[in-house]
CSV table of C-alpha atoms in Angstrom, one decimal:
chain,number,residue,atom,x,y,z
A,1,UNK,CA,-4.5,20.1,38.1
A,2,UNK,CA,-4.5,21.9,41.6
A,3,UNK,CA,-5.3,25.5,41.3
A,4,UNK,CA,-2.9,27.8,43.3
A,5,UNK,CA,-4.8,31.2,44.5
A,6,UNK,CA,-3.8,33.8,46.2
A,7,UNK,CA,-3.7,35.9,49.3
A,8,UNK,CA,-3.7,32.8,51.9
A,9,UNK,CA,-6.7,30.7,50.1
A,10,UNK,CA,-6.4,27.0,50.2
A,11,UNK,CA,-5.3,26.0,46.9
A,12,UNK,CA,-8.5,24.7,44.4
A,13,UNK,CA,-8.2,21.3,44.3
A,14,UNK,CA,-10.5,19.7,41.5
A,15,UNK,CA,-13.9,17.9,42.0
A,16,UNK,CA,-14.0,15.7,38.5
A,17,UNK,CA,-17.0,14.3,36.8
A,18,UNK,CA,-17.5,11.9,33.7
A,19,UNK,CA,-19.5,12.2,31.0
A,20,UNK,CA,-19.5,9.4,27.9
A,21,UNK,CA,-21.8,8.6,25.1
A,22,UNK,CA,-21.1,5.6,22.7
A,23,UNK,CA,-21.4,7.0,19.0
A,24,UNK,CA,-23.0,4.9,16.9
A,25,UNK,CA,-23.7,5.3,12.9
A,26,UNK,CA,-26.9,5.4,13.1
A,27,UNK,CA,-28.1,6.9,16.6
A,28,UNK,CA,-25.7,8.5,19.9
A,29,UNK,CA,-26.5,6.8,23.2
A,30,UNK,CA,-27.3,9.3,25.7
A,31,UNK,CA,-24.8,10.6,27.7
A,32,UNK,CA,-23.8,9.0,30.9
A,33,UNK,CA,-22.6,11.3,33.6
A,34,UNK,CA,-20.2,9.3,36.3
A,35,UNK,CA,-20.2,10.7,39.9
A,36,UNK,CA,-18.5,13.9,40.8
A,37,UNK,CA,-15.2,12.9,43.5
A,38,UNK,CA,-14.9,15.9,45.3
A,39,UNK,CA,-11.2,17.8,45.9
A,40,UNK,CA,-9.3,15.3,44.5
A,41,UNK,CA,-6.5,15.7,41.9
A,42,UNK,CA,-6.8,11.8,41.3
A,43,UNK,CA,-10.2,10.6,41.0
A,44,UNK,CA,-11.4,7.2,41.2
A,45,UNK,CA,-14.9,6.0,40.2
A,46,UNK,CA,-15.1,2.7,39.0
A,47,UNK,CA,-18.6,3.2,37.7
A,48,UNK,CA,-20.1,0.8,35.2
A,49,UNK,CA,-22.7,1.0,32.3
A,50,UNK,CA,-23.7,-1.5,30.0
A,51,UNK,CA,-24.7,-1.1,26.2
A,52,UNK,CA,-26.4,-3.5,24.3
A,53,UNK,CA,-26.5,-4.1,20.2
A,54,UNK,CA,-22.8,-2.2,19.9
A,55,UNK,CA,-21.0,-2.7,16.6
A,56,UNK,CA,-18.0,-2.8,17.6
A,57,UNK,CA,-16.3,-1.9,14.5
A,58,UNK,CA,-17.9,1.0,13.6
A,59,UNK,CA,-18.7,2.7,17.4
A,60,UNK,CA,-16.5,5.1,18.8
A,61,UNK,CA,-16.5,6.3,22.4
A,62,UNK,CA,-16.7,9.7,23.8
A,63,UNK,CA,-15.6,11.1,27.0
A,64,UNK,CA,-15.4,14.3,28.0
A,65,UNK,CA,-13.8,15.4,31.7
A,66,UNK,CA,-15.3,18.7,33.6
A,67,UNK,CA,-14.6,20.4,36.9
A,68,UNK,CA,-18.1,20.9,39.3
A,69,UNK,CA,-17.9,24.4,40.3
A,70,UNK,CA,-21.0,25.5,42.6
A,71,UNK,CA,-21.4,28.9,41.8
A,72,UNK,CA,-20.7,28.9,38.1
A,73,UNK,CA,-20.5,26.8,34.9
A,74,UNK,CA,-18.4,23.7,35.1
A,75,UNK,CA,-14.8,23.9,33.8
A,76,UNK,CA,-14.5,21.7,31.0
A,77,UNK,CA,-10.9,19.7,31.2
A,78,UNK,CA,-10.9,18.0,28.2
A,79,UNK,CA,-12.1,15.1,25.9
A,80,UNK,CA,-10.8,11.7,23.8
A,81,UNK,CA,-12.5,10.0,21.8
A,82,UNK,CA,-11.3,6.4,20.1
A,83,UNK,CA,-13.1,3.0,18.7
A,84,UNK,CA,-14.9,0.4,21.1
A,85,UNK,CA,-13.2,-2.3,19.0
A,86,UNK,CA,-9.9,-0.7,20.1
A,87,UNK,CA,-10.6,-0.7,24.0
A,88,UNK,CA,-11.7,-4.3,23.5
A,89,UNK,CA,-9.2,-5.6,22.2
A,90,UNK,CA,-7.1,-4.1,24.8
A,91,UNK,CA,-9.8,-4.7,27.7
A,92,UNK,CA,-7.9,-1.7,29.8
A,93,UNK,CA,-6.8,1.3,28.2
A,94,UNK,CA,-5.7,4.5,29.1
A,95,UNK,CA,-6.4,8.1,26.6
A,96,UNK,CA,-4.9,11.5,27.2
A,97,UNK,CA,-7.5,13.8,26.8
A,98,UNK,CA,-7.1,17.3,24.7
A,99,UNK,CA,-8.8,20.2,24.3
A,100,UNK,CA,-11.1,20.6,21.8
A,101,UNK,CA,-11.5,23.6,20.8
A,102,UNK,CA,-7.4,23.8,20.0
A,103,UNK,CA,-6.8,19.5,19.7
A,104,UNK,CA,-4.1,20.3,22.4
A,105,UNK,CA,-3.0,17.6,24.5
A,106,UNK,CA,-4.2,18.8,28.6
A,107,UNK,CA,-1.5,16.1,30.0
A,108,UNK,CA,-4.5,14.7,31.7
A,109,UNK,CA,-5.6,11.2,31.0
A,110,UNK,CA,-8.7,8.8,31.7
A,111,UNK,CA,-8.8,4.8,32.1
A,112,UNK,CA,-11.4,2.8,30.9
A,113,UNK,CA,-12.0,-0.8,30.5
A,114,UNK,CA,-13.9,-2.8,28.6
A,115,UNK,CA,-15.6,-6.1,28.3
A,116,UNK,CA,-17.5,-8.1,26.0
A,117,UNK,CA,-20.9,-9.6,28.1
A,118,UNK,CA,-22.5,-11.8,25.9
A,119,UNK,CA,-19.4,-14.3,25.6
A,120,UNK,CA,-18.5,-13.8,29.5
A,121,UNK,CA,-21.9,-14.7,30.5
A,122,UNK,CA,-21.9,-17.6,28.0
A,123,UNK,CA,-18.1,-18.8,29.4
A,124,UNK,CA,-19.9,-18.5,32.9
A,125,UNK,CA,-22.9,-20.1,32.1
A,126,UNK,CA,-20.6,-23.4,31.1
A,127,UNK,CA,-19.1,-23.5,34.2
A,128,UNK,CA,-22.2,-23.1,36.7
A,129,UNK,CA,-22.2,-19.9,37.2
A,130,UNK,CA,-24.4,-16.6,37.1
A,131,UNK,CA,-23.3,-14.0,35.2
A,132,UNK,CA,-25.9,-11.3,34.5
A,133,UNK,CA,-25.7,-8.9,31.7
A,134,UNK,CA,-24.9,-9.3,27.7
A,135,UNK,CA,-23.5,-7.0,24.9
A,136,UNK,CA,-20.8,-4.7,25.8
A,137,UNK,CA,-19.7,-3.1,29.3
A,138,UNK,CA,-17.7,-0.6,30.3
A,139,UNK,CA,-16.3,0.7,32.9
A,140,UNK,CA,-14.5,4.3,34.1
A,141,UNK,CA,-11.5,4.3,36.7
A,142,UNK,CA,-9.8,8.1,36.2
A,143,UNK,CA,-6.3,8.9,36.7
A,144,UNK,CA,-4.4,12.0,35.7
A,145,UNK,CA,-1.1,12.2,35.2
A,146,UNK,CA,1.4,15.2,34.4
A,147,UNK,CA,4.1,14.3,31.5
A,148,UNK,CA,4.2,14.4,27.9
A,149,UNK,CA,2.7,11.1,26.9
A,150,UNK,CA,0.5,8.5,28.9
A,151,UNK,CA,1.4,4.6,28.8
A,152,UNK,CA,-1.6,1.9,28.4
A,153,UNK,CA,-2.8,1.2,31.6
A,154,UNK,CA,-2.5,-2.8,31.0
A,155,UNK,CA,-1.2,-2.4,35.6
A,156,UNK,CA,-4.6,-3.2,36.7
A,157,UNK,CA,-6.2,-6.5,37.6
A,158,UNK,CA,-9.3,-7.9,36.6
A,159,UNK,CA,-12.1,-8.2,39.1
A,160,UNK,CA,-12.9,-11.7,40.1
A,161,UNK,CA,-16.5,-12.5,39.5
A,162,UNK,CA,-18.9,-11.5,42.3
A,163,UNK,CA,-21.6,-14.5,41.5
A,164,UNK,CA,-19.4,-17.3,42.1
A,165,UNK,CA,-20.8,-19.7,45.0
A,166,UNK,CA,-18.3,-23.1,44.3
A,167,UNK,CA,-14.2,-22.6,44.6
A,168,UNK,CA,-14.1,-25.1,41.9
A,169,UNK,CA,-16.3,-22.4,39.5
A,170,UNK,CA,-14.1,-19.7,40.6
A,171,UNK,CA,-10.9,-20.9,39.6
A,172,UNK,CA,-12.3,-22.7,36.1
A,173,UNK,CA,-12.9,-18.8,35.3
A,174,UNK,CA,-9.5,-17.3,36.3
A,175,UNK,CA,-7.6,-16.1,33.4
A,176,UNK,CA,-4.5,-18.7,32.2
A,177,UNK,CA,-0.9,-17.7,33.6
A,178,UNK,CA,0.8,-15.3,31.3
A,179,UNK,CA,3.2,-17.4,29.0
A,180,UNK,CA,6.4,-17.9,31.0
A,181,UNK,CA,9.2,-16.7,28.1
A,182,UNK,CA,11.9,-19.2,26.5
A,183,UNK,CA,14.3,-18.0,28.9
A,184,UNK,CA,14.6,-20.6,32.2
A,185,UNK,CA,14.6,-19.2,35.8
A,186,UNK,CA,17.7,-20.8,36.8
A,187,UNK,CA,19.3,-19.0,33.8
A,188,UNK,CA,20.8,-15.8,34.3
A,189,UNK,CA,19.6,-12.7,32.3
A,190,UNK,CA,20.5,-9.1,31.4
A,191,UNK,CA,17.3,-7.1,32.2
A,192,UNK,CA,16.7,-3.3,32.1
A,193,UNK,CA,14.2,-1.8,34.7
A,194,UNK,CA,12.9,1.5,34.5
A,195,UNK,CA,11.5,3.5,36.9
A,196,UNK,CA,8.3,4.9,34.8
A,197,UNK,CA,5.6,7.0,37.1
A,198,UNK,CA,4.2,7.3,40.5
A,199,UNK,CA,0.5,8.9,42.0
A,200,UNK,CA,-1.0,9.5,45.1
A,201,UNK,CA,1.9,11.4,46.8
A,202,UNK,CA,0.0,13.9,49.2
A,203,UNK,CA,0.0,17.5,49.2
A,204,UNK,CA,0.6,19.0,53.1
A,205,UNK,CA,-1.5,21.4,54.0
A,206,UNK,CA,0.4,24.6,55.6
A,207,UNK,CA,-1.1,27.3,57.6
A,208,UNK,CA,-1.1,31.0,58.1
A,209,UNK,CA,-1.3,31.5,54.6
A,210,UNK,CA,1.5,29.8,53.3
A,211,UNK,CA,1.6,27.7,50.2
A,212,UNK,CA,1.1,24.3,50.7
A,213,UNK,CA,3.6,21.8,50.5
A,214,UNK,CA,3.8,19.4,47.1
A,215,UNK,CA,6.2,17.1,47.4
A,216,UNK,CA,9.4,16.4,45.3
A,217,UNK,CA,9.9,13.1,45.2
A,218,UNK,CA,12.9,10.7,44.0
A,219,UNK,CA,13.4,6.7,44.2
A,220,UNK,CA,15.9,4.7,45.3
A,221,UNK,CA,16.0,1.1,43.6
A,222,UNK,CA,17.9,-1.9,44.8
A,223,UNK,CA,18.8,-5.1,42.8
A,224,UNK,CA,19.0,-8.0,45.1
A,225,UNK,CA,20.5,-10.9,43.0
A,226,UNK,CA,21.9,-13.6,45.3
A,227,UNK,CA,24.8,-14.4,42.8
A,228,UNK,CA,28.2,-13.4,43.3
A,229,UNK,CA,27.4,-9.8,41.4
A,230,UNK,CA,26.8,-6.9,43.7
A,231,UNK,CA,24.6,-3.7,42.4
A,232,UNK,CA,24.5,-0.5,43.8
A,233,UNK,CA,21.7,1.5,45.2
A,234,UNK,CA,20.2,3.6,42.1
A,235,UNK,CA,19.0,6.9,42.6
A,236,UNK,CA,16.3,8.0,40.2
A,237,UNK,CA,16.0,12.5,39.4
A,238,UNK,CA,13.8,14.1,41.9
A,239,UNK,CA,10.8,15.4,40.5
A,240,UNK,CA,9.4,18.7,42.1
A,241,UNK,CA,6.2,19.9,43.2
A,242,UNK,CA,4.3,16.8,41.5
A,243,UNK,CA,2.0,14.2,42.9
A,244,UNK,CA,2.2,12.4,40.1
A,245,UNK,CA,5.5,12.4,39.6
A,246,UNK,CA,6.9,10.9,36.3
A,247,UNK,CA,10.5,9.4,36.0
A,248,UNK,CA,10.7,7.2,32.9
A,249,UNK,CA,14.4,6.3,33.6
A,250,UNK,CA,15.7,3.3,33.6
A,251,UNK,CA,19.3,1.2,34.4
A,252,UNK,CA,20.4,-1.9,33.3
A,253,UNK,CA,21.3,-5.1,35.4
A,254,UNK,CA,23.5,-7.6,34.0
A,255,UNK,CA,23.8,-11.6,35.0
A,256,UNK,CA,20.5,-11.4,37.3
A,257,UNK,CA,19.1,-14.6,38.4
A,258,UNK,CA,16.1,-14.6,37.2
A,259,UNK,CA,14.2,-17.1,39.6
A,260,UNK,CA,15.5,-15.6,42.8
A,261,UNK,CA,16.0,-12.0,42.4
A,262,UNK,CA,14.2,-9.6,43.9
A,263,UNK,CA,14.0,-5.7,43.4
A,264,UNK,CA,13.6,-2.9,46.3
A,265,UNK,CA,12.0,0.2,45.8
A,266,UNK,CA,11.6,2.9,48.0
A,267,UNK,CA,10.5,6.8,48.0
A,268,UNK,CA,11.7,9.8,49.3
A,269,UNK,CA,10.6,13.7,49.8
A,270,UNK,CA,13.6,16.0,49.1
A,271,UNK,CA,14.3,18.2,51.9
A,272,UNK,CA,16.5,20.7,52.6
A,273,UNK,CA,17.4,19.6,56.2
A,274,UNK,CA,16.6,15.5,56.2
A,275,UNK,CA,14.5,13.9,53.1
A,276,UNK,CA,11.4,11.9,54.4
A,277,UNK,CA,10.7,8.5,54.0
A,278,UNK,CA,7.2,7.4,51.9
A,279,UNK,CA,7.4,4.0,52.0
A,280,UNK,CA,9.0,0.9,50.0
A,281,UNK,CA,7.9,-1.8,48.4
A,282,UNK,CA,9.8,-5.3,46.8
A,283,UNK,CA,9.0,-7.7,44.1
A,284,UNK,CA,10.5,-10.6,42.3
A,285,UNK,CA,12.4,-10.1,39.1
A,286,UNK,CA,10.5,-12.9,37.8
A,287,UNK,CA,6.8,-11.9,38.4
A,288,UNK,CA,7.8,-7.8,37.0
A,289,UNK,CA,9.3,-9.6,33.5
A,290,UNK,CA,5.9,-11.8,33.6
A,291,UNK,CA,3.9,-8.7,33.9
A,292,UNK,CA,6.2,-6.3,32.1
A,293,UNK,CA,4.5,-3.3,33.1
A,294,UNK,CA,3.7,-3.6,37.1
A,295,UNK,CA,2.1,-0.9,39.8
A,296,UNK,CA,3.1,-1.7,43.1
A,297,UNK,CA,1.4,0.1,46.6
A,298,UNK,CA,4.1,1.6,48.8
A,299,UNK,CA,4.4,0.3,52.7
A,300,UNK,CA,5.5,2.3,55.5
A,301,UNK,CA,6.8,-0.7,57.3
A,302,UNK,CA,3.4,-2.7,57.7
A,303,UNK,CA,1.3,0.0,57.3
A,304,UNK,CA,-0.1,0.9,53.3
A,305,UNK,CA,0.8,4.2,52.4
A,306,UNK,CA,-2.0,4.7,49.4
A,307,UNK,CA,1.3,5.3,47.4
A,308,UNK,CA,1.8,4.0,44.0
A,309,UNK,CA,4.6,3.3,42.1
A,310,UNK,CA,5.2,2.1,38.0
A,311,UNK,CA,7.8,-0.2,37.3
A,312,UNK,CA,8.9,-1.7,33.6
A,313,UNK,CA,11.2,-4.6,33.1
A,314,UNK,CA,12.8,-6.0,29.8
A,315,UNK,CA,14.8,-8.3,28.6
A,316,UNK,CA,18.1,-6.9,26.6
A,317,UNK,CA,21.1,-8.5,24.8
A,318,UNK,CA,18.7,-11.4,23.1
């Protein structure tokens, strides 16, 4: 969260740190302490540590969230703790953290990931290529968000291996299409999409003293079916004074041709004179009901905006 002060000081905008220890039965690693990212309300590290002879079953993970202050004791945010078998079996996962002293939920939440080395390096090692490391990895990527409950983060890609040298090793290692469903592309479908979250909506700074400017934010979402139904423009609830602004609304589409629809989304700042464009984005139906869950970058014509926003699509009437 951004700390608002008073009398004309810039507002105290957060510089987060890590720290995580794998708990094991017999012995606690030592804790790993991630780099601080300086005045930012949505930290990224993507920092790695690997730790070897886990039992999966029985280990838990620790993490526990501060905020560096330079001239006193670090402001502890929160904590979450959960099993490593858990975050493997989900690879990416994302934990609201809560205060421990009161087991409070802080509406603040951390994504970690998760991989199993000695069975990647063995899968490499079959295909020609280098993979260094074994036991169990895992790896920090932060990102807060302000609502009542988080989602599991399953938006993110995976990284491609770094070691490969031959094409034909790379792509003997990519991970197999998702399962296209029974449903065919030609087919039309009922589908409901729902608007679920956004970040990285910037705070103007305002001088003279005066507060600064957090956005309110609201979406505009178009279905573009090329069938003989027309949809009109859907206009999600403007959420105020949020960077991270959280929708979770959704509207349902009848008779959408799957294989060829596409959807439009695009942002806005509420004004009182004229709202200000963020930027837009647009997506086939077909790859969002592949994915399910899918984060898309906002563009400002050509031109990426560092804007994110969630979308969630479903099936319905099956």
């Amino acid at each position: 969260q951004v700390r608002e002060r008073r009398f004309g000081r810039n507002d105290d905008v957060p510089d987060v740190y890590c720290k995580i220890r794998l708990k094991y039965f017999e012995q606690d690693s030592p804790w790993w302490k991630t780099d601080t990212v300086k005045d930012d309300a949505m930290p990224q590290w993507n920092e790695s540590k690997e730790f070897q002879n886990v039992h999966s079953p029985r280990s838990t993970i620790i993490v526990g969230v501060y905020d560096e202050n330079s001239k006193e004791k670090d402001v502890y945010l929160g904590s979450a703790e959960f099993s490593v078998e858990q975050l493997l079996r989900k690879r990416l996962m994302e934990v609201q953290l809560e205060d421990e002293s009161s087991s409070t939920p802080t509406k603040m939440y951390v994504t970690l990931k998760c991989m199993e080395l000695e069975s990647f390096s063995r899968r490499a090692s079959d295909h020609g290529v280098n993979a260094i490391g074994s036991d169990e990895e895992v790896l920090v990527h932060y990102h807060p968000h302000i609502g009542d409950e988080g989602f599991e983060a399953t938006l993110l890609e995976e990284t491609p291996l770094q070691e490969s040298t031959t094409p034909q090793a790379t792509s003997a290692l990519k991970p197999p299409e998702p399962p296209r469903d029974k449903i065919t592309l030609s087919k039309d479908v009922d589908i409901r999409v729902t608007a679920v979250q956004g970040r990285g909506f910037q705070v103007r700074k305002r001088r003279f003293g005066k507060k600064d400017d957090i956005p309110d934010v609201y979406l505009k979402i178009r279905m573009n079916s090329f069938n003989k139904e027309e949809f009109p423009c859907w206009k999600t609830a403007t959420i105020k004074d949020d960077t991270t602004p959280q929708w979770n609304e959704y509207k349902d589409f009848r008779r959408v041709n799957r294989g060829k629809a596409t959807i439009h989304v695009d942002a806005y700042e509420d004004n009182r004179i004229k709202d200000d464009y963020i930027g837009g984005a647009n997506l086939p139906v077909d790859q969002l009901m592949q994915k399910g869950t899918l984060e898309v970058e906002l563009q400002d014509e050509s031109t990426l905006t560092k804007t994110w926003v969630t979308l969630r699509c479903t099936c319905i009437g099956l």
